[in-house]
Amino acid sequence: MFKLRDLPFDSKSNLVVSEKTCEYHHGKHHATYVANLNNLIKDTEFANSSFYEILVGAKGGLYNNVAQVYNHDFYWDCIAKKSEMSDEFKTALQAEFPNFKEDFVKAATTLFGSGWAWLVFDPKTSKLEIVQTSNAATPVNDEKVPVLVVDVWEHAYYIDNFNARPKYLETFFENINWEFVSEAYEWAKKEGLGSVQHYTQKIHG
């Protein structure tokens, strides 16, 4: 049985989201996805599967819920604290994106409806890419390794910013946990999708 992860930060002092947002976003939305995941795998082929096996093998409603658990797990780590990126990651980022902030924020701003904006590492090309996914979709199912994500579902920012997605994105970008992102990039280069499996195992066993 999977459990809702604890937030990797104090909700009273996070620079991106308020305690009230965390109460609803983590305590209700994220928690519901975990509860649904547990209910949907009962008496199915996935009953005894690892989280990663479900993530890459599920379809339909089960996929929507397991993917949303993963997406939120990763998002919380991306905003856990404001930190600096490694020199290696900074060099790689600048090589692919002369103005990464502009490109990433544009992707997050222009995504229609609910979804996610990601920076991913493609093991096939060994390059970083910015991708958008709608609703619950995650780049893992396209065999790309997440490095950074921002949640642009309205429930991620409406309590703190109302309908001002750009304001939320500016706050997000100024307070990214680049230390986590840099480590995710390092592991993605070494292990490819194996790094996703390791990450989910660390959280969900």
Tab-separated table of C-alpha atoms in Angstrom:
chain	number	residue	atom	x	y	z
A	1	MET	CA	0.000	0.000	0.000
A	2	PHE	CA	1.438	3.338	-1.034
A	3	LYS	CA	1.525	6.334	1.298
A	4	LEU	CA	1.407	10.075	0.761
A	5	ARG	CA	4.938	11.386	1.077
A	6	ASP	CA	5.681	14.081	3.619
A	7	LEU	CA	6.456	17.479	2.185
A	8	PRO	CA	10.240	17.970	1.917
A	9	PHE	CA	9.905	21.446	3.445
A	10	ASP	CA	8.107	23.396	6.161
A	11	SER	CA	4.840	24.598	4.641
A	12	LYS	CA	4.879	27.615	6.944
A	13	SER	CA	7.997	29.050	5.322
A	14	ASN	CA	8.099	27.869	1.704
A	15	LEU	CA	8.813	30.683	-0.738
A	16	VAL	CA	6.652	29.368	-3.601
A	17	VAL	CA	3.474	28.089	-1.961
A	18	SER	CA	1.637	29.118	1.192
A	19	GLU	CA	0.660	26.883	4.079
A	20	LYS	CA	-2.968	27.109	2.937
A	21	THR	CA	-2.050	25.989	-0.592
A	22	CYS	CA	-0.105	23.067	0.846
A	23	GLU	CA	-3.084	22.134	2.992
A	24	TYR	CA	-5.229	21.706	-0.113
A	25	HIS	CA	-2.670	20.817	-2.775
A	26	HIS	CA	-0.714	18.250	-0.749
A	27	GLY	CA	-3.210	17.337	1.941
A	28	LYS	CA	-6.194	16.897	-0.366
A	29	HIS	CA	-5.285	16.712	-4.078
A	30	HIS	CA	-2.044	14.724	-3.742
A	31	ALA	CA	-3.512	12.586	-0.964
A	32	THR	CA	-6.545	11.727	-3.115
A	33	TYR	CA	-4.327	10.536	-5.963
A	34	VAL	CA	-2.512	8.214	-3.546
A	35	ALA	CA	-5.801	6.871	-2.151
A	36	ASN	CA	-7.162	6.324	-5.660
A	37	LEU	CA	-3.969	4.548	-6.696
A	38	ASN	CA	-4.268	2.119	-3.792
A	39	ASN	CA	-7.942	1.452	-4.527
A	40	LEU	CA	-7.417	0.967	-8.269
A	41	ILE	CA	-4.655	-1.636	-7.958
A	42	LYS	CA	-6.590	-3.908	-5.608
A	43	ASP	CA	-7.164	-7.341	-7.123
A	44	THR	CA	-5.437	-6.396	-10.376
A	45	GLU	CA	-2.214	-7.403	-12.108
A	46	PHE	CA	-0.575	-4.402	-10.406
A	47	ALA	CA	-1.531	-5.391	-6.858
A	48	ASN	CA	2.030	-6.380	-5.951
A	49	SER	CA	3.905	-4.227	-8.444
A	50	SER	CA	6.404	-1.511	-7.610
A	51	PHE	CA	5.408	2.109	-8.058
A	52	TYR	CA	7.660	2.403	-11.109
A	53	GLU	CA	6.165	-0.705	-12.734
A	54	ILE	CA	2.698	0.787	-12.350
A	55	LEU	CA	3.854	4.164	-13.665
A	56	VAL	CA	5.215	2.724	-16.906
A	57	GLY	CA	2.588	0.021	-17.354
A	58	ALA	CA	-0.745	1.478	-16.325
A	59	LYS	CA	-3.487	2.834	-18.580
A	60	GLY	CA	-6.642	4.899	-18.150
A	61	GLY	CA	-7.716	5.983	-14.689
A	62	LEU	CA	-4.963	4.042	-12.943
A	63	TYR	CA	-2.351	5.794	-15.056
A	64	ASN	CA	-3.865	9.205	-14.313
A	65	ASN	CA	-3.583	8.643	-10.589
A	66	VAL	CA	-0.148	7.023	-10.409
A	67	ALA	CA	1.264	9.676	-12.751
A	68	GLN	CA	-0.205	12.462	-10.658
A	69	VAL	CA	1.375	10.983	-7.536
A	70	TYR	CA	4.752	10.931	-9.271
A	71	ASN	CA	4.360	14.406	-10.780
A	72	HIS	CA	3.523	15.911	-7.407
A	73	ASP	CA	6.306	14.029	-5.619
A	74	PHE	CA	8.792	15.519	-8.061
A	75	TYR	CA	7.281	19.011	-7.961
A	76	TRP	CA	7.618	19.259	-4.177
A	77	ASP	CA	11.315	18.466	-4.414
A	78	CYS	CA	11.772	21.141	-7.088
A	79	ILE	CA	10.470	23.813	-4.691
A	80	ALA	CA	11.766	22.387	-1.416
A	81	LYS	CA	14.260	25.231	-0.983
A	82	LYS	CA	15.999	27.940	-2.933
A	83	SER	CA	19.454	26.699	-3.900
A	84	GLU	CA	22.181	26.980	-6.515
A	85	MET	CA	22.765	24.760	-9.540
A	86	SER	CA	25.988	22.833	-10.029
A	87	ASP	CA	28.600	24.138	-12.459
A	88	GLU	CA	28.169	21.040	-14.624
A	89	PHE	CA	24.428	21.516	-14.899
A	90	LYS	CA	24.760	25.251	-15.529
A	91	THR	CA	27.116	24.564	-18.437
A	92	ALA	CA	24.735	21.968	-19.923
A	93	LEU	CA	21.736	24.254	-19.535
A	94	GLN	CA	23.450	27.222	-21.159
A	95	ALA	CA	24.606	25.045	-24.053
A	96	GLU	CA	21.008	24.089	-24.908
A	97	PHE	CA	19.164	27.273	-23.923
A	98	PRO	CA	20.672	30.760	-24.323
A	99	ASN	CA	17.720	32.075	-22.272
A	100	PHE	CA	16.359	29.152	-20.305
A	101	LYS	CA	14.119	31.189	-18.018
A	102	GLU	CA	12.335	32.811	-20.947
A	103	ASP	CA	11.849	29.491	-22.744
A	104	PHE	CA	10.704	27.569	-19.678
A	105	VAL	CA	8.320	30.223	-18.397
A	106	LYS	CA	6.860	30.592	-21.899
A	107	ALA	CA	6.198	26.845	-22.052
A	108	ALA	CA	4.500	26.948	-18.657
A	109	THR	CA	2.504	30.082	-19.446
A	110	THR	CA	1.225	28.966	-22.826
A	111	LEU	CA	0.174	25.455	-21.841
A	112	PHE	CA	-3.594	25.452	-22.344
A	113	GLY	CA	-5.668	24.159	-19.473
A	114	SER	CA	-4.218	21.907	-16.782
A	115	GLY	CA	-0.831	20.241	-16.950
A	116	TRP	CA	2.881	20.498	-16.368
A	117	ALA	CA	5.965	22.117	-17.882
A	118	TRP	CA	9.144	20.051	-17.658
A	119	LEU	CA	12.839	20.150	-18.283
A	120	VAL	CA	13.843	16.622	-19.247
A	121	PHE	CA	16.933	14.682	-20.236
A	122	ASP	CA	16.555	12.485	-23.301
A	123	PRO	CA	18.857	9.450	-22.929
A	124	LYS	CA	18.643	8.817	-26.684
A	125	THR	CA	20.149	12.187	-27.613
A	126	SER	CA	21.885	13.058	-24.318
A	127	LYS	CA	20.253	16.481	-24.537
A	128	LEU	CA	18.019	18.584	-22.319
A	129	GLU	CA	14.563	19.527	-23.631
A	130	ILE	CA	11.593	21.572	-22.465
A	131	VAL	CA	8.301	19.717	-22.839
A	132	GLN	CA	4.658	20.326	-21.933
A	133	THR	CA	2.286	17.601	-20.762
A	134	SER	CA	-1.464	17.896	-20.320
A	135	ASN	CA	-3.450	16.761	-17.312
A	136	ALA	CA	-1.646	13.810	-15.668
A	137	ALA	CA	0.796	12.882	-18.418
A	138	THR	CA	4.468	12.516	-17.514
A	139	PRO	CA	7.514	12.451	-19.841
A	140	VAL	CA	8.618	9.162	-18.288
A	141	ASN	CA	6.197	7.396	-20.621
A	142	ASP	CA	8.025	8.953	-23.563
A	143	GLU	CA	11.276	7.528	-22.154
A	144	LYS	CA	12.511	10.944	-21.054
A	145	VAL	CA	13.868	11.647	-17.592
A	146	PRO	CA	12.392	14.568	-15.617
A	147	VAL	CA	14.892	17.046	-14.232
A	148	LEU	CA	12.617	19.989	-13.323
A	149	VAL	CA	8.841	20.456	-13.275
A	150	VAL	CA	6.309	23.153	-12.520
A	151	ASP	CA	2.665	22.361	-11.850
A	152	VAL	CA	0.300	24.621	-13.797
A	153	TRP	CA	-2.969	23.084	-12.729
A	154	GLU	CA	-5.041	25.942	-11.278
A	155	HIS	CA	-5.083	24.345	-7.841
A	156	ALA	CA	-1.308	24.824	-7.708
A	157	TYR	CA	-1.538	28.606	-7.627
A	158	TYR	CA	-5.134	29.829	-7.302
A	159	ILE	CA	-5.189	30.251	-3.507
A	160	ASP	CA	-2.028	32.367	-3.518
A	161	ASN	CA	-2.215	34.055	-6.920
A	162	PHE	CA	-5.833	33.707	-8.082
A	163	ASN	CA	-5.751	33.502	-11.896
A	164	ALA	CA	-2.297	35.107	-12.254
A	165	ARG	CA	-0.321	32.145	-13.562
A	166	PRO	CA	2.593	34.382	-14.713
A	167	LYS	CA	3.013	35.771	-11.175
A	168	TYR	CA	3.133	32.240	-9.767
A	169	LEU	CA	5.667	31.189	-12.402
A	170	GLU	CA	7.914	34.143	-11.623
A	171	THR	CA	7.886	33.205	-7.932
A	172	PHE	CA	8.506	29.574	-8.809
A	173	PHE	CA	11.476	30.349	-11.030
A	174	GLU	CA	13.117	32.616	-8.482
A	175	ASN	CA	12.974	29.880	-5.830
A	176	ILE	CA	13.869	26.656	-7.622
A	177	ASN	CA	15.740	23.964	-5.748
A	178	TRP	CA	18.557	23.841	-8.289
A	179	GLU	CA	20.541	21.508	-6.063
A	180	PHE	CA	17.872	18.839	-6.511
A	181	VAL	CA	17.593	19.594	-10.236
A	182	SER	CA	21.364	19.313	-10.680
A	183	GLU	CA	21.396	15.943	-8.908
A	184	ALA	CA	18.465	14.732	-11.024
A	185	TYR	CA	20.421	15.685	-14.145
A	186	GLU	CA	23.542	13.915	-12.910
A	187	TRP	CA	21.607	10.712	-12.214
A	188	ALA	CA	19.715	10.966	-15.497
A	189	LYS	CA	23.013	11.002	-17.401
A	190	LYS	CA	24.334	8.023	-15.453
A	191	GLU	CA	21.247	5.838	-15.190
A	192	GLY	CA	18.673	7.070	-17.711
A	193	LEU	CA	15.182	5.898	-16.751
A	194	GLY	CA	16.801	3.874	-13.999
A	195	SER	CA	17.118	7.145	-12.111
A	196	VAL	CA	13.321	7.502	-12.166
A	197	GLN	CA	12.953	3.990	-10.807
A	198	HIS	CA	15.452	4.772	-8.049
A	199	TYR	CA	13.656	8.021	-7.184
A	200	THR	CA	10.239	6.359	-6.893
A	201	GLN	CA	11.690	3.484	-4.882
A	202	LYS	CA	13.259	5.919	-2.441
A	203	ILE	CA	9.866	7.536	-1.836
A	204	HIS	CA	7.469	4.607	-2.167
A	205	GLY	CA	9.592	1.577	-1.434
